[in-house]
Amino acid sequence: MNPKADPVVTYEQITAPTIKPATGYKVADKPWDPEFAATDEIKAAATHAAQYVKLDDVIPDPEDPENPITPPEGYVTVEFTTEATKGALEGTKKFYVNPKADPAVTYAQITEPAIVPATGYKVADTKWDPAFAATDEIKAAATHAAQYTKLDDIIPDTTPDTDDDKPEGYVTVTFAPGANGSITTTDPAQVVKYYVNPLANKTLGDITKPEITANPGFTHTGWDTEDTVAITADTPVTATYIAMTAGDKPVIQGPILNTAETVDVVAKPGSTVTVIFPNAVDGEPPIEVTTTTHDEFGKYTVDVPTGAKMEPGQQINATSTEPGNTPVAADPVPVTQLDSRVPSKPVQDKQELTGTIPNVTPETVQTGWELILTDLEGNPLVDGEGNPITGTIDGNGNYTFPITDLTDGQEVKVQLTEPNNKPGLSEPGVVDKNPPSITDITSAQEPGMIVITAKTDDSTGTFVIDVDGTKYGATVDENGNITASVPSDTPITAIKIMAEDEFENSNEENVPLPTAGQIITQLRQAYAGNRRVIVDSSSKYPVFYLKLIRDGVETDLGTQTGDELGRATFTLTQRLQAGDIIEAYCEADGMRSDTVRMDIP
């Protein structure tokens, strides 16, 4: 470097080398020590040391969509995952680790997330797959999946005096003998307490009930809770009895639905029971069905005969006759029909259709409910294997359907069929599988960056710019205008815009790279006797390279950074001569121009 050059050489005429930090470091905000400005004059020797900042060897990623973290160059990812249906993770799930740290990073330096099992599961003895020890070193990327053990949906409690063995989220079913009998608790098989998964669609009929011994003068008739009741909350169940003495009237067990196939009557064992049905033919006498068959609880069951008029409002009557006594009439029970429930219209949520069924509580959910998707005419829709598309319902009437086998824009309805009821059909809902559009894509070169614009039809979507695998956020306004700026300090081979809406519908489009073309446009003031050469470029802030060829000998004239107009002025240490040749090219935003050659007249 000539310290006596006139004009004086400045740092503007020097292209500093690119600093490439090693894994675990980044370039400091002040990259050189001592610092220098482009206008600083060079009149003495100088040594500038590159400056770095040490990165943490373990960087937790909170996975905040508003403030995404870009993993440092060379770091590996350690991630913890779970199956959402089996449990959730609480805490940080992703870490970026320096695989070249000395000493090596171990799992002891990572705080793994807590595994919270869903109802019906517990954490497995080996809780991660692959498993790891605290002393294991982290040298490569790894994904660890939470492991679970499926619990039984119905668990007998062999220690009924405590709840310390009750699984999280389970409910309790307890059996009590009531005032007129007892449970033979000396028999180990007589379990009086169970833990039940409330999401497993279990009913009281799925549970083995204890044996009841009725007190003298009473007959055990059953339990105060029907077998059809779904177990979705703590359920106490008490034995029921009737005092069976001479002259007691029988009891018709209701309700009796219009679709019933049998009728049950409780009477004193040994009696003759007659059930009296209205005749479907007007003016004809009632139809009587008589039986002497009963179970151990005094329950007599008869089939509804052909020709009976089983319409809402009709009365079912019964009598019981003990040997040697006159018939005793039961209180009549009307035939009833439950109103059908109509589900709310389905609404898309992520990759599911969701909604509710009105007037449903944990106490009213029954087994045998069928929930299917239909077209607008109520015809069942089927999946790819020809099976009806069925949904699930929880104890509060919230329903869910997958939309895998449905098409974008398809209109569907939800049909609920309750046992003995007519189907209830919802209002139509629409399936959305259409990702945000990406159109009118442009890219423009700016100093050190590329500015990208595009349009979309979904301003609520999330948009990300992928530059050779490195991702940057993009913004979108209410009119669907997408904008982003990405660094272009190094050569770029591919840029993509990736979009995703709230339903996880995704889309991506390639972004055209700004082209270099003929960046150098003109060499000026280059003639014999002159010491000044002006170089023009079509890019902003290019770095120019100049060469002099005289008598076949090539001499580099150095480099210089152009201004925002793409222009730079080289002042030579010697005057140009006729017959000299000047060659020049420039680099801008990772691209190199063609070489321009000028003969000096």
Coordinates of C-alpha atoms in Angstrom, one line a residue:
M1 CA 0.0 0.0 0.0
N2 CA 1.5 3.4 -1.0
P3 CA 1.3 5.6 2.1
K4 CA 2.3 8.6 0.0
A5 CA -0.3 8.2 -2.8
D6 CA -2.0 11.3 -3.9
P7 CA -4.9 11.3 -3.3
V8 CA -4.3 9.2 -0.2
V9 CA -5.4 5.6 -0.2
T10 CA -8.5 4.9 2.0
Y11 CA -10.1 1.8 3.3
E12 CA -12.8 2.3 0.7
Q13 CA -10.2 1.0 -1.8
I14 CA -9.7 -2.2 0.2
T15 CA -12.1 -5.2 0.1
A16 CA -11.9 -6.8 3.6
P17 CA -12.1 -10.6 3.6
T18 CA -15.3 -12.3 4.6
I19 CA -15.3 -13.5 8.2
K20 CA -16.6 -17.0 8.5
P21 CA -17.0 -17.9 12.2
A22 CA -16.4 -21.5 13.4
T23 CA -19.3 -23.5 14.9
G24 CA -20.1 -22.0 18.3
Y25 CA -19.3 -18.4 17.4
K26 CA -20.8 -15.5 15.5
V27 CA -19.2 -12.3 14.1
A28 CA -19.2 -9.5 16.6
D29 CA -21.1 -6.3 16.1
K30 CA -17.8 -4.6 15.6
P31 CA -16.1 -7.2 13.3
W32 CA -12.5 -5.8 13.3
D33 CA -10.1 -4.6 16.0
P34 CA -9.0 -1.9 15.6
E35 CA -12.1 -0.6 13.8
F36 CA -11.9 1.5 10.7
A37 CA -14.2 3.5 8.5
A38 CA -14.3 3.5 4.7
T39 CA -13.0 7.1 4.6
D40 CA -10.0 6.4 7.0
E41 CA -6.7 7.2 5.2
I42 CA -3.9 4.5 5.1
K43 CA -0.5 6.0 5.9
A44 CA 1.0 3.3 8.0
A45 CA 1.0 -0.5 8.5
A46 CA -2.1 -1.9 10.2
T47 CA -3.3 -5.3 11.4
H48 CA -7.0 -5.8 12.0
A49 CA -8.1 -8.9 14.0
A50 CA -11.5 -10.5 13.3
Q51 CA -13.7 -10.3 16.3
Y52 CA -16.2 -13.0 17.5
V53 CA -18.9 -13.6 20.1
K54 CA -19.0 -17.0 21.8
L55 CA -22.5 -18.6 21.4
D56 CA -24.1 -20.8 24.1
D57 CA -23.4 -24.5 23.4
V58 CA -27.1 -25.3 24.1
I59 CA -29.7 -22.9 22.8
P60 CA -33.4 -23.7 23.9
D61 CA -36.0 -22.9 21.2
P62 CA -39.3 -21.6 22.7
E63 CA -40.8 -22.1 19.2
D64 CA -42.5 -18.7 19.3
P65 CA -44.0 -18.0 15.9
E66 CA -43.7 -14.3 16.4
N67 CA -40.0 -14.6 17.2
P68 CA -38.6 -17.6 15.4
I69 CA -35.0 -18.7 16.2
T70 CA -32.6 -19.5 13.3
P71 CA -30.3 -22.3 14.4
P72 CA -26.6 -21.2 14.4
E73 CA -24.5 -22.6 11.5
G74 CA -23.2 -26.1 12.3
Y75 CA -25.5 -26.7 15.3
V76 CA -27.6 -29.9 15.6
T77 CA -31.2 -30.2 16.8
V78 CA -32.3 -32.3 19.7
E79 CA -36.1 -32.5 19.7
F80 CA -38.7 -34.2 22.0
T81 CA -42.0 -35.3 20.5
T82 CA -45.3 -37.0 21.5
E83 CA -48.4 -38.6 20.1
A84 CA -51.1 -36.0 20.9
T85 CA -53.7 -38.7 21.5
K86 CA -51.5 -40.3 24.2
G87 CA -50.2 -37.2 26.1
A88 CA -48.6 -33.8 26.0
L89 CA -45.2 -32.3 26.7
E90 CA -44.7 -29.3 29.1
G91 CA -41.5 -27.3 28.8
T92 CA -39.0 -26.7 26.0
K93 CA -39.2 -29.4 23.3
K94 CA -36.4 -28.3 21.0
F95 CA -32.7 -27.4 21.6
Y96 CA -29.9 -26.4 19.3
V97 CA -26.6 -27.9 20.3
N98 CA -22.9 -27.3 19.4
P99 CA -21.7 -30.7 18.4
K100 CA -18.0 -29.5 18.5
A101 CA -18.2 -28.1 22.0
D102 CA -15.2 -28.9 24.2
P103 CA -16.0 -30.5 26.6
A104 CA -18.8 -32.1 24.7
V105 CA -22.4 -31.2 25.5
T106 CA -24.3 -34.0 27.4
Y107 CA -28.0 -34.6 28.1
A108 CA -27.4 -33.4 31.6
Q109 CA -27.2 -29.9 30.1
I110 CA -30.7 -30.2 28.6
T111 CA -33.9 -29.8 30.6
E112 CA -36.2 -32.4 28.9
P113 CA -39.9 -31.5 28.9
A114 CA -42.3 -33.2 31.3
I115 CA -44.5 -35.9 29.9
V116 CA -48.2 -35.5 30.8
P117 CA -50.1 -38.6 29.8
A118 CA -53.6 -38.4 28.5
T119 CA -56.4 -40.1 30.3
G120 CA -56.1 -43.8 29.8
Y121 CA -52.3 -43.8 29.6
K122 CA -49.3 -43.6 31.9
V123 CA -45.6 -42.8 31.2
A124 CA -43.7 -46.0 30.2
D125 CA -40.9 -47.2 32.4
T126 CA -38.5 -46.3 29.5
K127 CA -40.0 -42.9 28.8
W128 CA -38.1 -41.8 25.7
D129 CA -37.3 -43.6 22.4
P130 CA -34.4 -43.7 21.8
A131 CA -33.5 -43.7 25.5
F132 CA -30.6 -41.6 26.7
A133 CA -28.5 -41.2 29.9
A134 CA -27.5 -37.9 31.4
T135 CA -23.9 -38.6 30.6
D136 CA -24.5 -39.3 26.9
E137 CA -22.7 -36.8 24.6
I138 CA -24.6 -35.0 21.9
K139 CA -22.7 -35.1 18.6
A140 CA -25.6 -35.4 16.1
A141 CA -29.2 -34.5 15.7
A142 CA -31.7 -36.6 17.6
T143 CA -35.5 -36.9 18.0
H144 CA -36.8 -38.5 21.2
A145 CA -40.5 -39.7 21.2
A146 CA -42.4 -39.9 24.5
Q147 CA -43.4 -43.5 25.4
Y148 CA -46.6 -44.5 27.1
T149 CA -48.3 -47.6 28.5
K150 CA -52.0 -48.1 27.8
L151 CA -54.1 -48.6 30.9
D152 CA -57.2 -50.8 31.1
D153 CA -60.4 -48.7 30.6
I154 CA -62.0 -50.5 33.7
I155 CA -59.7 -51.1 36.6
P156 CA -61.1 -53.0 39.7
D157 CA -60.0 -51.3 43.0
T158 CA -58.8 -54.0 45.4
T159 CA -58.2 -51.4 48.1
P160 CA -61.5 -49.6 48.1
D161 CA -60.7 -47.6 51.3
T162 CA -58.2 -45.4 49.5
D163 CA -57.8 -43.7 46.1
D164 CA -54.0 -43.7 45.9
D165 CA -54.0 -46.1 43.0
K166 CA -56.6 -44.1 40.9
P167 CA -55.2 -43.2 37.5
E168 CA -55.2 -39.5 36.5
G169 CA -58.4 -38.5 34.8
Y170 CA -60.3 -41.6 35.7
V171 CA -63.7 -41.6 37.4
T172 CA -65.0 -43.8 40.2
V173 CA -67.9 -46.2 40.1
T174 CA -68.9 -47.5 43.6
F175 CA -71.6 -50.1 44.4
A176 CA -73.6 -49.9 47.7
P177 CA -76.1 -52.5 49.0
G178 CA -78.6 -50.0 50.3
A179 CA -80.8 -50.5 53.4
N180 CA -82.5 -53.8 52.5
G181 CA -79.6 -56.1 51.7
S182 CA -75.8 -56.7 51.8
I183 CA -72.9 -57.5 49.6
T184 CA -71.0 -60.7 50.3
T185 CA -67.7 -58.8 50.9
T186 CA -66.0 -61.9 52.2
D187 CA -65.8 -63.2 48.7
P188 CA -62.7 -61.6 47.0
A189 CA -64.5 -61.6 43.6
Q190 CA -67.1 -59.1 45.0
V191 CA -65.5 -55.8 43.8
V192 CA -67.4 -52.8 45.0
K193 CA -65.3 -50.1 43.5
Y194 CA -63.9 -49.5 39.9
Y195 CA -61.8 -46.8 38.2
V196 CA -63.1 -46.1 34.7
N197 CA -61.7 -44.1 31.7
P198 CA -64.5 -41.5 31.1
L199 CA -63.4 -41.2 27.4
A200 CA -63.7 -44.9 26.6
N201 CA -67.5 -45.0 26.0
K202 CA -68.0 -47.5 28.8
T203 CA -71.4 -48.0 30.4
L204 CA -72.5 -49.5 33.7
G205 CA -73.4 -52.6 31.7
D206 CA -69.7 -53.2 31.0
I207 CA -68.9 -53.5 34.8
T208 CA -69.2 -56.7 36.8
K209 CA -71.6 -55.9 39.7
P210 CA -71.2 -57.5 43.1
E211 CA -73.7 -60.1 44.3
I212 CA -76.5 -58.9 46.6
T213 CA -78.2 -60.8 49.4
A214 CA -81.6 -59.3 50.1
N215 CA -82.9 -59.0 53.7
P216 CA -85.8 -61.2 54.6
G217 CA -89.1 -60.0 53.1
F218 CA -87.3 -58.2 50.2
T219 CA -86.3 -59.1 46.7
H220 CA -83.3 -57.5 45.0
T221 CA -84.7 -55.9 41.8
G222 CA -81.6 -54.4 40.3
W223 CA -79.7 -51.1 40.7
D224 CA -80.8 -47.5 40.8
T225 CA -78.7 -46.7 37.6
E226 CA -79.5 -48.2 34.3
D227 CA -76.9 -50.4 32.5
T228 CA -77.1 -48.0 29.5
V229 CA -75.8 -45.0 31.4
A230 CA -72.4 -43.9 30.1
I231 CA -69.6 -43.7 32.7
T232 CA -68.3 -40.1 32.3
A233 CA -68.3 -38.9 35.9
D234 CA -68.1 -40.4 39.4
T235 CA -71.1 -42.7 39.6
P236 CA -72.4 -44.1 42.9
V237 CA -74.7 -47.1 42.3
T238 CA -77.1 -48.5 45.0
A239 CA -79.0 -51.8 44.9
T240 CA -82.9 -51.6 44.7
Y241 CA -85.5 -53.9 46.3
I242 CA -89.2 -54.4 46.5
A243 CA -90.9 -55.7 49.6
M244 CA -92.6 -58.8 48.4
T245 CA -95.7 -59.5 50.5
A246 CA -99.1 -60.9 49.5
G247 CA -101.1 -58.3 47.6
D248 CA -98.2 -56.1 46.5
K249 CA -98.9 -54.6 43.0
P250 CA -96.5 -55.3 40.2
V251 CA -94.3 -52.6 38.7
I252 CA -93.9 -51.9 35.0
Q253 CA -90.3 -50.8 34.4
G254 CA -90.2 -47.7 32.1
P255 CA -89.7 -45.8 30.1
I256 CA -91.2 -47.8 27.3
L257 CA -90.2 -46.4 23.9
N258 CA -92.3 -46.7 20.8
T259 CA -89.6 -49.0 19.3
A260 CA -89.3 -51.3 22.3
E261 CA -89.3 -55.0 21.6
T262 CA -89.8 -56.2 25.2
V263 CA -91.5 -55.0 28.4
D264 CA -90.3 -55.8 31.9
V265 CA -92.5 -56.2 35.0
V266 CA -91.3 -56.7 38.6
A267 CA -93.6 -58.9 40.7
K268 CA -93.4 -61.4 43.6
P269 CA -91.6 -64.5 42.3
G270 CA -94.1 -67.4 41.7
S271 CA -96.8 -65.1 40.4
T272 CA -98.4 -65.1 37.0
V273 CA -97.8 -61.8 35.1
T274 CA -100.0 -60.6 32.3
V275 CA -99.0 -57.5 30.2
I276 CA -101.8 -55.8 28.3
F277 CA -101.1 -54.0 25.1
P278 CA -103.4 -51.7 23.1
N279 CA -104.5 -53.2 19.8
A280 CA -103.3 -51.5 16.6
V281 CA -106.8 -52.3 15.0
D282 CA -109.3 -49.8 16.3
G283 CA -112.2 -51.4 18.0
E284 CA -110.4 -54.7 18.7
P285 CA -109.8 -55.8 22.3
P286 CA -106.3 -55.3 23.9
I287 CA -103.7 -58.0 23.3
E288 CA -102.7 -59.9 26.5
V289 CA -99.4 -61.7 27.0
T290 CA -99.0 -63.9 30.1
T291 CA -95.8 -65.4 31.6
T292 CA -94.7 -67.1 34.7
T293 CA -91.0 -66.9 33.9
H294 CA -88.9 -64.6 35.9
D295 CA -85.2 -64.1 37.0
E296 CA -83.8 -64.2 40.5
F297 CA -84.9 -60.6 41.1
G298 CA -88.6 -61.2 40.3
K299 CA -88.4 -59.6 36.8
Y300 CA -90.7 -60.9 34.2
T301 CA -90.0 -60.1 30.6
V302 CA -92.5 -60.4 27.7
D303 CA -92.0 -59.7 24.0
V304 CA -94.1 -56.9 22.4
P305 CA -96.6 -58.9 20.3
T306 CA -97.3 -58.4 16.6
G307 CA -100.4 -56.1 16.2
A308 CA -99.7 -54.1 19.4
K309 CA -100.2 -50.3 19.0
M310 CA -96.9 -48.9 20.2
E311 CA -97.4 -45.2 19.6
P312 CA -96.5 -42.3 21.9
G313 CA -99.3 -41.7 24.4
Q314 CA -100.7 -45.3 24.3
Q315 CA -100.8 -47.0 27.8
I316 CA -99.2 -50.3 28.7
N317 CA -100.9 -52.2 31.6
A318 CA -100.0 -55.3 33.6
T319 CA -101.4 -57.5 36.4
S320 CA -99.8 -60.1 38.7
T321 CA -101.6 -63.0 40.3
E322 CA -100.2 -65.0 43.2
P323 CA -101.4 -68.6 43.5
G324 CA -104.9 -68.5 45.1
N325 CA -105.2 -64.7 45.0
T326 CA -107.0 -62.3 42.7
P327 CA -105.0 -60.3 40.1
V328 CA -103.4 -57.0 41.3
A329 CA -103.0 -54.3 38.7
A330 CA -99.8 -52.2 38.1
D331 CA -99.7 -48.5 37.5
P332 CA -99.9 -48.1 33.7
V333 CA -96.9 -46.7 31.8
P334 CA -97.3 -44.6 28.6
V335 CA -95.4 -45.3 25.4
T336 CA -92.9 -42.5 24.8
Q337 CA -90.5 -41.3 22.1
L338 CA -87.5 -39.2 22.8
D339 CA -86.9 -36.1 20.7
S340 CA -83.9 -36.5 18.4
R341 CA -80.9 -34.2 19.0
V342 CA -79.7 -32.1 16.1
P343 CA -75.9 -31.5 16.0
S344 CA -74.6 -28.0 15.3
K345 CA -73.1 -27.5 11.8
P346 CA -69.6 -28.8 11.4
V347 CA -66.8 -26.2 11.5
Q348 CA -63.2 -26.9 10.4
D349 CA -60.5 -26.8 13.0
K350 CA -57.0 -27.7 11.7
Q351 CA -57.5 -31.1 10.0
E352 CA -60.8 -31.9 11.7
L353 CA -64.5 -31.0 11.6
T354 CA -65.8 -30.1 15.1
G355 CA -69.1 -29.1 16.6
T356 CA -71.5 -29.8 19.5
I357 CA -74.7 -31.7 20.2
P358 CA -77.1 -29.5 22.2
N359 CA -78.3 -30.5 25.7
V360 CA -75.7 -33.1 26.3
T361 CA -74.1 -33.6 29.7
P362 CA -71.9 -36.4 31.0
E363 CA -75.1 -37.8 32.5
T364 CA -77.0 -37.9 29.3
V365 CA -74.4 -39.4 26.9
Q366 CA -75.6 -42.9 26.0
T367 CA -73.9 -45.8 24.4
G368 CA -75.2 -46.8 20.9
W369 CA -75.1 -43.2 19.6
E370 CA -74.0 -43.2 15.9
L371 CA -72.4 -40.1 14.5
I372 CA -71.7 -40.0 10.7
L373 CA -71.0 -37.5 8.0
T374 CA -73.6 -37.2 5.1
D375 CA -74.0 -35.2 2.0
L376 CA -76.7 -32.4 1.8
E377 CA -79.4 -35.0 1.2
G378 CA -78.5 -37.0 4.3
N379 CA -76.7 -39.9 2.4
P380 CA -73.8 -41.3 4.3
L381 CA -70.3 -40.4 3.1
V382 CA -67.6 -43.1 2.9
D383 CA -63.8 -43.1 3.2
G384 CA -61.4 -44.5 0.7
E385 CA -62.1 -48.1 1.9
G386 CA -65.9 -47.7 1.5
N387 CA -66.6 -47.4 5.2
P388 CA -68.9 -44.6 6.6
I389 CA -67.0 -41.6 7.9
T390 CA -67.8 -41.7 11.6
G391 CA -67.0 -39.2 14.4
T392 CA -66.3 -39.3 18.1
I393 CA -68.1 -37.6 20.9
D394 CA -67.0 -36.8 24.4
G395 CA -69.0 -36.6 27.6
N396 CA -70.0 -33.0 27.0
G397 CA -71.4 -33.5 23.5
N398 CA -68.3 -32.2 21.6
Y399 CA -67.9 -34.1 18.4
T400 CA -64.9 -34.5 16.0
F401 CA -64.5 -35.9 12.5
P402 CA -61.3 -36.3 10.4
I403 CA -61.4 -34.7 7.0
T404 CA -58.8 -36.9 5.3
D405 CA -61.2 -38.5 2.8
L406 CA -63.1 -35.2 2.0
T407 CA -62.4 -32.8 -0.8
D408 CA -61.8 -29.0 -0.7
G409 CA -65.1 -27.1 -0.8
Q410 CA -67.2 -30.2 -0.1
E411 CA -70.4 -29.4 1.8
V412 CA -71.3 -32.0 4.5
K413 CA -73.8 -32.5 7.3
V414 CA -73.5 -34.4 10.6
Q415 CA -76.1 -37.0 11.5
L416 CA -76.7 -38.2 15.0
T417 CA -78.8 -41.4 15.6
E418 CA -79.7 -42.2 19.2
P419 CA -81.0 -45.6 20.1
N420 CA -84.7 -45.8 19.4
N421 CA -84.8 -42.3 18.0
K422 CA -85.1 -40.8 14.5
P423 CA -81.8 -39.3 13.1
G424 CA -81.0 -35.7 13.8
L425 CA -79.3 -33.9 10.8
S426 CA -77.2 -30.7 11.2
E427 CA -77.0 -27.7 9.0
P428 CA -74.3 -28.0 6.3
G429 CA -70.6 -27.1 6.8
V430 CA -67.9 -26.6 4.3
V431 CA -64.5 -28.4 4.1
D432 CA -61.5 -26.1 3.5
K433 CA -58.4 -27.9 2.0
N434 CA -57.4 -24.9 -0.1
P435 CA -54.0 -23.4 0.9
P436 CA -53.2 -19.7 0.6
S437 CA -52.4 -18.7 -2.9
I438 CA -49.1 -17.2 -3.8
T439 CA -49.1 -15.1 -7.0
D440 CA -47.4 -12.0 -8.6
I441 CA -44.0 -12.9 -7.2
T442 CA -41.2 -10.4 -7.8
S443 CA -37.6 -10.1 -6.4
A444 CA -35.4 -7.1 -6.5
Q445 CA -31.7 -6.6 -5.6
E446 CA -31.0 -4.1 -2.8
P447 CA -27.6 -3.5 -1.0
G448 CA -26.8 -6.8 0.8
M449 CA -30.4 -8.1 0.4
I450 CA -33.1 -9.3 -1.9
V451 CA -36.6 -7.7 -1.5
I452 CA -39.4 -10.1 -2.3
T453 CA -43.1 -9.2 -2.9
A454 CA -46.1 -11.4 -3.8
K455 CA -49.9 -11.5 -3.4
T456 CA -52.2 -14.0 -1.6
D457 CA -55.9 -14.6 -1.2
D458 CA -55.5 -15.4 2.5
S459 CA -54.1 -12.6 4.6
T460 CA -54.5 -14.7 7.8
G461 CA -51.9 -17.3 6.6
T462 CA -48.4 -17.7 7.8
F463 CA -45.6 -17.0 5.2
V464 CA -42.0 -18.1 5.3
I465 CA -39.1 -17.4 2.9
D466 CA -36.7 -20.3 2.4
V467 CA -33.3 -19.3 1.1
D468 CA -31.2 -22.4 0.3
G469 CA -32.7 -24.1 3.4
T470 CA -32.5 -21.1 5.8
K471 CA -35.9 -19.7 6.7
Y472 CA -36.9 -16.0 7.2
G473 CA -40.3 -14.6 8.2
A474 CA -42.5 -12.6 5.8
T475 CA -45.3 -10.1 6.5
V476 CA -48.7 -9.9 4.9
D477 CA -51.1 -7.0 5.1
E478 CA -54.9 -7.1 5.2
N479 CA -55.0 -6.7 1.4
G480 CA -52.9 -9.8 0.9
N481 CA -49.6 -8.1 0.0
I482 CA -46.6 -10.3 1.0
T483 CA -43.2 -8.6 1.6
A484 CA -39.9 -9.9 2.8
S485 CA -36.2 -9.0 2.8
V486 CA -33.6 -11.7 2.9
P487 CA -29.7 -11.4 3.1
S488 CA -27.8 -12.0 -0.1
D489 CA -24.2 -11.7 1.1
T490 CA -23.3 -15.0 -0.4
P491 CA -24.4 -16.7 -3.7
I492 CA -28.0 -17.9 -3.6
T493 CA -29.2 -20.9 -5.7
A494 CA -32.9 -21.1 -4.7
I495 CA -35.6 -19.1 -2.9
K496 CA -39.1 -20.3 -2.1
I497 CA -42.2 -18.7 -0.5
M498 CA -44.0 -21.2 1.8
A499 CA -47.5 -20.6 3.1
E500 CA -49.7 -22.3 5.6
D501 CA -53.2 -21.5 6.8
E502 CA -54.8 -22.1 10.2
F503 CA -56.0 -25.5 9.0
E504 CA -52.5 -26.6 8.1
N505 CA -53.1 -26.4 4.4
S506 CA -49.7 -25.6 2.9
N507 CA -48.4 -24.2 -0.4
E508 CA -45.0 -23.1 -1.8
E509 CA -43.8 -21.3 -4.9
N510 CA -40.3 -20.6 -6.3
V511 CA -39.1 -17.0 -6.3
P512 CA -37.2 -15.9 -9.4
L513 CA -33.6 -14.9 -8.5
P514 CA -32.5 -11.4 -9.5
T515 CA -30.3 -11.8 -12.6
A516 CA -26.8 -10.2 -12.9
G517 CA -27.0 -9.6 -16.6
Q518 CA -24.4 -7.2 -18.0
I519 CA -23.7 -5.4 -14.7
I520 CA -20.8 -3.4 -16.0
T521 CA -22.2 -0.8 -18.3
Q522 CA -19.4 1.6 -19.1
L523 CA -15.7 2.5 -18.6
R524 CA -15.2 6.3 -18.8
Q525 CA -12.3 8.8 -18.6
A526 CA -10.0 6.0 -19.6
Y527 CA -7.6 7.6 -22.2
A528 CA -3.9 8.2 -22.7
G529 CA -2.4 10.7 -20.3
N530 CA -5.2 10.4 -17.8
R531 CA -4.9 8.8 -14.4
R532 CA -8.6 8.5 -13.6
V533 CA -10.9 5.6 -14.7
I534 CA -14.6 5.7 -13.9
V535 CA -16.6 2.5 -13.8
D536 CA -20.4 2.2 -13.9
S537 CA -22.6 -0.7 -12.8
S538 CA -26.3 -1.5 -12.9
S539 CA -26.2 -2.7 -9.3
K540 CA -25.9 -0.7 -6.1
Y541 CA -22.7 -0.9 -4.1
P542 CA -20.8 -3.3 -6.4
V543 CA -17.2 -4.3 -5.7
F544 CA -15.1 -3.5 -8.9
Y545 CA -12.0 -5.3 -10.0
L546 CA -9.7 -3.4 -12.4
K547 CA -6.7 -4.7 -14.4
L548 CA -4.1 -2.9 -16.7
I549 CA -2.5 -4.8 -19.6
R550 CA 0.6 -3.1 -21.0
D551 CA 2.8 -4.7 -23.5
G552 CA 1.3 -8.1 -22.6
V553 CA 2.0 -7.7 -18.9
E554 CA -1.0 -7.7 -16.6
T555 CA -1.2 -5.5 -13.5
D556 CA -4.0 -5.6 -10.9
L557 CA -5.2 -2.1 -10.1
G558 CA -7.0 -3.1 -7.0
T559 CA -10.6 -3.2 -5.9
Q560 CA -13.1 -0.5 -5.0
T561 CA -16.7 -0.5 -3.7
G562 CA -19.1 1.6 -5.8
D563 CA -21.7 3.9 -4.5
E564 CA -25.5 3.6 -4.4
L565 CA -25.5 4.7 -8.1
G566 CA -23.2 1.8 -9.0
R567 CA -20.2 4.1 -9.7
A568 CA -16.6 4.0 -8.6
T569 CA -13.6 6.1 -9.5
F570 CA -10.1 4.6 -9.7
T571 CA -7.1 7.0 -9.4
L572 CA -4.0 5.3 -10.9
T573 CA -0.5 5.8 -9.7
Q574 CA 0.7 6.1 -13.4
R575 CA -0.8 7.7 -16.4
L576 CA -2.4 5.6 -19.1
Q577 CA -0.6 5.2 -22.4
A578 CA -2.0 4.6 -25.9
G579 CA -2.2 0.9 -26.6
D580 CA -2.9 0.0 -22.9
I581 CA -5.9 -2.2 -22.2
I582 CA -8.2 -1.8 -19.2
E583 CA -10.3 -4.8 -18.1
A584 CA -13.0 -4.6 -15.4
Y585 CA -15.7 -6.6 -13.8
C586 CA -17.7 -6.4 -10.6
E587 CA -19.5 -8.5 -8.0
A588 CA -22.7 -7.6 -6.4
D589 CA -25.0 -9.5 -4.1
G590 CA -23.1 -12.8 -4.7
M591 CA -23.2 -12.4 -8.5
R592 CA -20.3 -11.6 -10.9
S593 CA -20.7 -9.5 -14.0
D594 CA -19.2 -10.1 -17.4
T595 CA -15.7 -8.6 -18.0
V596 CA -15.6 -5.3 -20.0
R597 CA -12.4 -4.6 -22.1
M598 CA -11.4 -1.2 -23.3
D599 CA -8.4 -0.3 -25.6
I600 CA -6.8 3.1 -24.7
P601 CA -6.5 5.3 -27.8

